[in-house]
CSV table of C-alpha atoms and ligand atoms in Angstrom, one decimal:
chain,number,residue,atom,x,y,z
A,8,MET,CA,97.9,67.4,130.7
A,9,VAL,CA,100.2,64.4,130.2
A,10,ARG,CA,102.9,63.2,132.7
A,11,PHE,CA,105.1,60.2,132.4
A,12,VAL,CA,107.2,59.2,135.4
A,13,GLY,CA,109.8,56.5,135.1
A,14,VAL,CA,107.8,54.8,132.3
A,15,SER,CA,109.1,51.6,130.8
A,16,LEU,CA,107.3,49.3,128.3
A,17,LEU,CA,108.4,45.8,127.7
A,18,TYR,CA,106.3,43.9,125.2
A,19,PRO,CA,105.6,40.2,125.8
A,20,THR,CA,107.9,39.4,122.9
A,21,GLY,CA,110.8,40.8,125.0
A,22,THR,CA,111.2,44.0,123.0
A,23,ARG,CA,111.9,46.9,125.3
A,24,ALA,CA,110.0,49.7,123.5
A,25,LEU,CA,110.4,52.5,126.1
A,26,SER,CA,112.9,52.9,129.0
A,27,ASP,CA,112.6,55.2,131.9
A,28,VAL,CA,110.6,57.9,130.0
A,29,ASN,CA,110.0,61.1,132.0
A,30,LEU,CA,107.8,63.7,130.3
A,31,HIS,CA,105.6,66.6,131.3
A,32,ILE,CA,103.3,68.1,128.7
A,33,ARG,CA,101.2,71.1,129.7
A,34,LYS,CA,97.7,72.1,128.6
A,35,GLY,CA,97.7,73.8,125.2
A,36,GLU,CA,101.3,72.7,124.4
A,37,PHE,CA,102.3,71.5,120.9
A,38,VAL,CA,104.9,68.8,121.1
A,39,PHE,CA,106.6,66.6,118.4
A,40,ILE,CA,107.7,63.1,119.4
A,41,THR,CA,110.5,62.3,116.9
A,42,GLY,CA,112.8,59.4,116.3
A,43,ALA,CA,113.6,56.8,113.7
A,44,SER,CA,111.2,54.0,112.8
A,45,GLY,CA,111.0,51.6,115.8
A,46,SER,CA,112.2,54.1,118.3
A,47,GLY,CA,109.0,53.9,120.4
A,48,LYS,CA,106.9,56.8,119.2
A,49,SER,CA,103.7,54.9,118.6
A,50,SER,CA,104.2,52.9,121.8
A,51,LEU,CA,104.4,56.2,123.8
A,52,LEU,CA,101.1,57.4,122.3
A,53,HIS,CA,99.5,54.0,123.0
A,54,LEU,CA,100.2,54.4,126.7
A,55,VAL,CA,98.5,57.8,126.7
A,56,TYR,CA,95.2,56.3,125.5
A,57,ARG,CA,95.6,53.0,127.3
A,58,GLU,CA,96.0,51.0,124.2
A,59,SER,CA,98.8,49.4,126.3
A,60,GLU,CA,99.9,49.6,130.0
A,61,PRO,CA,103.4,50.5,131.2
A,62,THR,CA,105.5,47.7,132.6
A,63,GLU,CA,106.9,50.2,135.1
A,64,GLY,CA,106.2,53.8,136.0
A,65,SER,CA,103.1,56.0,135.9
A,66,VAL,CA,101.2,57.7,133.1
A,67,VAL,CA,98.8,60.5,134.1
A,68,VAL,CA,96.5,62.0,131.6
A,69,ALA,CA,94.1,64.9,132.4
A,70,GLY,CA,94.6,64.2,136.1
A,71,GLN,CA,93.9,60.4,135.8
A,72,ASP,CA,96.4,57.7,136.5
A,73,VAL,CA,96.0,55.8,133.3
A,74,ALA,CA,98.1,52.8,134.2
A,75,ALA,CA,96.1,52.0,137.3
A,76,MET,CA,92.8,52.8,135.7
A,77,ASP,CA,89.9,50.4,135.9
A,78,ARG,CA,89.1,48.9,132.5
A,79,ALA,CA,85.6,50.2,132.7
A,80,ARG,CA,86.9,53.8,132.9
A,81,VAL,CA,89.0,53.5,129.7
A,82,PRO,CA,86.1,54.6,127.4
A,83,PHE,CA,85.7,57.8,129.5
A,84,LEU,CA,89.5,58.5,129.2
A,85,ARG,CA,89.2,58.0,125.4
A,86,ARG,CA,86.4,60.6,125.1
A,87,GLN,CA,88.9,63.2,126.3
A,88,ILE,CA,91.4,62.2,123.6
A,89,GLY,CA,91.1,62.8,119.8
A,90,ILE,CA,93.3,60.5,117.7
A,91,VAL,CA,94.5,61.0,114.1
A,92,PHE,CA,96.4,58.2,112.3
A,93,GLN,CA,98.6,58.0,109.2
A,94,ASP,CA,96.1,55.9,107.3
A,95,PHE,CA,93.0,58.1,107.9
A,96,ARG,CA,90.6,55.2,108.8
A,97,LEU,CA,87.5,56.9,107.4
A,98,LEU,CA,84.3,54.9,106.7
A,99,PRO,CA,84.2,54.8,102.9
A,100,GLN,CA,80.5,54.5,102.5
A,101,LEU,CA,79.7,57.5,104.7
A,102,THR,CA,80.0,61.2,103.6
A,103,VAL,CA,82.4,63.6,105.3
A,104,ARG,CA,79.5,64.9,107.4
A,105,GLU,CA,78.5,61.4,108.4
A,106,ASN,CA,82.1,60.4,109.2
A,107,VAL,CA,82.5,63.3,111.6
A,108,GLY,CA,79.0,62.8,113.0
A,109,PHE,CA,79.8,59.1,113.7
A,110,ALA,CA,82.3,60.2,116.4
A,111,LEU,CA,79.3,61.8,118.2
A,112,ASP,CA,77.0,58.8,117.6
A,113,VAL,CA,79.4,56.6,119.5
A,114,VAL,CA,79.2,58.8,122.6
A,115,GLY,CA,75.4,59.0,122.3
A,116,ALA,CA,75.1,62.6,121.3
A,117,SER,CA,71.6,63.8,120.3
A,118,ARG,CA,70.7,64.7,116.7
A,119,ARG,CA,70.5,68.3,117.7
A,120,GLU,CA,74.0,68.2,119.2
A,121,LYS,CA,75.3,66.6,116.0
A,122,SER,CA,73.7,69.2,113.8
A,123,ARG,CA,75.3,71.9,115.9
A,124,LYS,CA,78.8,70.4,116.4
A,125,VAL,CA,79.6,68.8,113.0
A,126,PRO,CA,79.5,72.0,111.0
A,127,VAL,CA,81.7,73.7,113.6
A,128,ALA,CA,84.3,70.9,113.2
A,129,LEU,CA,84.2,71.0,109.4
A,130,GLU,CA,84.6,74.8,109.4
A,131,LEU,CA,87.6,74.5,111.7
A,132,VAL,CA,89.4,72.3,109.2
A,133,GLY,CA,88.2,74.3,106.1
A,134,LEU,CA,86.0,71.5,104.6
A,135,THR,CA,82.5,73.0,104.9
A,136,HIS,CA,82.2,72.7,101.1
A,137,LYS,CA,83.0,69.0,101.1
A,138,ALA,CA,80.4,67.9,103.7
A,139,GLU,CA,78.5,65.8,101.3
A,140,SER,CA,81.5,64.2,99.5
A,141,LEU,CA,82.6,60.6,100.1
A,142,PRO,CA,86.2,60.0,101.3
A,143,ASP,CA,87.4,58.6,98.0
A,144,GLN,CA,86.3,61.9,96.3
A,145,LEU,CA,88.8,63.8,98.4
A,146,SER,CA,92.6,64.3,98.2
A,147,GLY,CA,94.8,62.8,100.9
A,148,GLY,CA,95.2,66.1,102.6
A,149,GLU,CA,91.4,66.6,102.6
A,150,GLN,CA,90.9,63.1,104.1
A,151,GLN,CA,93.3,63.9,106.9
A,152,ARG,CA,91.4,67.1,107.6
A,153,VAL,CA,88.2,65.1,107.9
A,154,CYS,CA,90.1,62.9,110.4
A,155,ILE,CA,91.1,65.9,112.4
A,156,ALA,CA,87.5,67.2,112.4
A,157,ARG,CA,86.3,63.8,113.6
A,158,ALA,CA,89.0,63.8,116.3
A,159,LEU,CA,88.0,67.2,117.5
A,160,VAL,CA,84.2,67.2,117.2
A,161,ASN,CA,83.8,66.1,120.8
A,162,SER,CA,86.1,69.0,121.9
A,163,PRO,CA,88.7,66.8,123.6
A,164,PRO,CA,91.4,68.6,125.6
A,165,LEU,CA,94.0,66.4,124.1
A,166,LEU,CA,94.8,65.5,120.4
A,167,LEU,CA,97.2,62.7,119.5
A,168,ALA,CA,98.5,62.3,115.9
A,169,ASP,CA,100.6,59.3,114.9
A,170,GLU,CA,102.5,60.1,111.7
A,171,PRO,CA,99.6,62.3,110.4
A,172,THR,CA,101.6,63.3,107.3
A,173,GLY,CA,103.0,59.8,106.5
A,174,ASN,CA,100.8,59.5,103.4
A,175,LEU,CA,101.0,63.1,102.2
A,176,ASP,CA,103.3,65.1,100.0
A,177,PRO,CA,105.5,67.7,101.6
A,178,GLU,CA,103.3,70.7,100.8
A,179,THR,CA,100.1,69.1,102.1
A,180,SER,CA,102.0,67.8,105.1
A,181,TRP,CA,103.0,71.4,105.9
A,182,ASP,CA,99.3,72.5,105.7
A,183,ILE,CA,98.2,69.7,108.0
A,184,VAL,CA,100.9,70.5,110.6
A,185,GLN,CA,99.9,74.2,110.5
A,186,LEU,CA,96.4,73.2,111.1
A,187,LEU,CA,97.4,71.1,114.1
A,188,SER,CA,99.5,74.0,115.4
A,189,ASN,CA,96.5,76.4,115.1
A,190,ILE,CA,94.4,73.8,117.1
A,191,ALA,CA,97.0,74.0,119.9
A,192,ASP,CA,96.8,77.8,119.8
A,193,ARG,CA,93.1,77.4,120.6
A,194,GLY,CA,94.0,75.6,123.8
A,195,THR,CA,94.0,71.9,122.8
A,196,THR,CA,97.1,70.0,123.8
A,197,VAL,CA,98.5,68.4,120.6
A,198,ILE,CA,101.1,65.6,120.5
A,199,VAL,CA,102.4,64.7,117.1
A,200,ALA,CA,104.6,61.6,116.5
A,201,THR,CA,106.5,61.9,113.3
A,202,HIS,CA,109.8,61.0,111.6
A,203,ASP,CA,109.2,63.8,109.1
A,204,LYS,CA,112.3,66.0,109.4
A,205,TYR,CA,110.9,68.6,107.0
A,206,ILE,CA,107.9,69.6,109.2
A,207,VAL,CA,109.7,69.3,112.5
A,208,ASP,CA,112.5,71.6,111.4
A,209,GLY,CA,110.0,74.1,109.9
A,210,MET,CA,107.8,74.4,112.9
A,211,ARG,CA,110.3,75.2,115.7
A,212,LYS,CA,108.2,73.6,118.4
A,213,ARG,CA,109.1,71.5,121.4
A,214,VAL,CA,110.8,68.3,120.2
A,215,VAL,CA,111.0,65.1,122.3
A,216,ALA,CA,113.4,62.8,120.5
A,217,LEU,CA,113.4,59.1,121.1
A,218,ALA,CA,116.2,56.6,120.3
A,219,GLN,CA,115.6,53.0,121.0
A,220,GLY,CA,113.0,53.9,123.6
A,221,VAL,CA,115.0,56.4,125.5
A,222,VAL,CA,114.3,60.2,125.5
A,223,VAL,CA,117.6,61.6,124.1
A,224,ARG,CA,116.5,65.2,123.7
A,225,ASP,CA,113.7,67.4,124.9
A,226,ASP,CA,114.1,70.8,123.4
A,227,VAL,CA,111.7,73.8,123.3
A,228,GLY,CA,111.7,75.2,119.7
A,229,GLY,CA,114.0,72.5,118.4
A,230,ALA,CA,114.8,70.9,115.1
A,231,TYR,CA,114.9,67.3,114.0
A,232,ASP,CA,117.9,65.4,115.0
A,233,TYR,CA,118.3,61.6,114.9
A,234,ALA,CA,120.9,61.9,117.8
B,310,ADP,P1,107.8,53.8,116.1
B,310,ADP,O1,106.4,54.3,116.3
B,310,ADP,O2,108.8,54.9,116.6
B,310,ADP,O3,108.2,53.3,114.8
B,310,ADP,P2,107.0,51.6,117.8
B,310,ADP,O4,106.5,52.2,119.1
B,310,ADP,O5,106.0,51.2,116.9
B,310,ADP,O6,108.0,52.6,117.2
B,310,ADP,O7,107.9,50.4,118.1
B,310,ADP,C1,108.9,50.4,119.1
B,310,ADP,C2,109.5,49.0,119.2
B,310,ADP,O8,108.5,48.1,119.8
B,310,ADP,C3,109.9,48.4,117.9
B,310,ADP,O9,111.1,47.5,118.2
B,310,ADP,C4,108.7,47.5,117.6
B,310,ADP,O10,109.1,46.4,116.8
B,310,ADP,C5,108.2,47.0,118.9
B,310,ADP,N1,106.8,46.8,119.0
B,310,ADP,C6,105.8,47.7,118.7
B,310,ADP,N2,104.6,47.2,118.9
B,310,ADP,C7,104.8,46.0,119.4
B,310,ADP,C8,103.9,44.9,119.8
B,310,ADP,N3,102.6,45.1,119.8
B,310,ADP,N4,104.5,43.8,120.2
B,310,ADP,C9,105.8,43.6,120.2
B,310,ADP,N5,106.7,44.6,119.9
B,310,ADP,C10,106.2,45.7,119.4
B,311,MG,MG1,104.9,54.4,114.8
């Protein structure tokens, strides 16, 4: 689903964010990208959805060479990728149902498709009963669930989460990561960037650890280690 071959990323400022990263993530896998703040986790995810392009090497996502991709094709790439952020990014004036439906509006889905898919996504994250609430009427964990529903409503084969538990307490963080893991069990490839040692240690999933832009560990069923 995702392959990095000899990927380096040098920002115009001169910061080398990633150095010779080689990575192969299979369909349906659940992978943590760990490392201290500034180690290159977000930069790695940015390359997957063509928020930035590698300075060297190739990035292949769902069979497409992302680095070489024509700019016009980027929106089609992004339709295959759901993204969840630390800071939720929900539209405050829209209800939960409307926020999730908005992700379908932007890809031109019909009203009928929306009325079919939005309830399924809300059911998946356990928020059917909050469909008519506004984001500020929800807890942080509930808001993150809405974001996950929004990311998944198009049924993308790949879900990226960048510090999804960064604004949540430990117990809620654990619930969110369990939900992400259940999503991977249903066949979606899930990549979670986090520096949250508690959840990484508890999950025993594959851990790709970065230190100053270099992959220093790639362990199946690993625990957190700053290396
Ligand atoms: P992490 O997500 O692990 O905290 P990042 O990928 O955000 O790490 O950052 C990796 C390095 O790249 C850091 O040194 C950071 O300051 C730098 N960096 C990140 N984004 C940019 C950018 N847009 N321009 C220049 N440097 C950046
Ligand atoms: Mg980051």
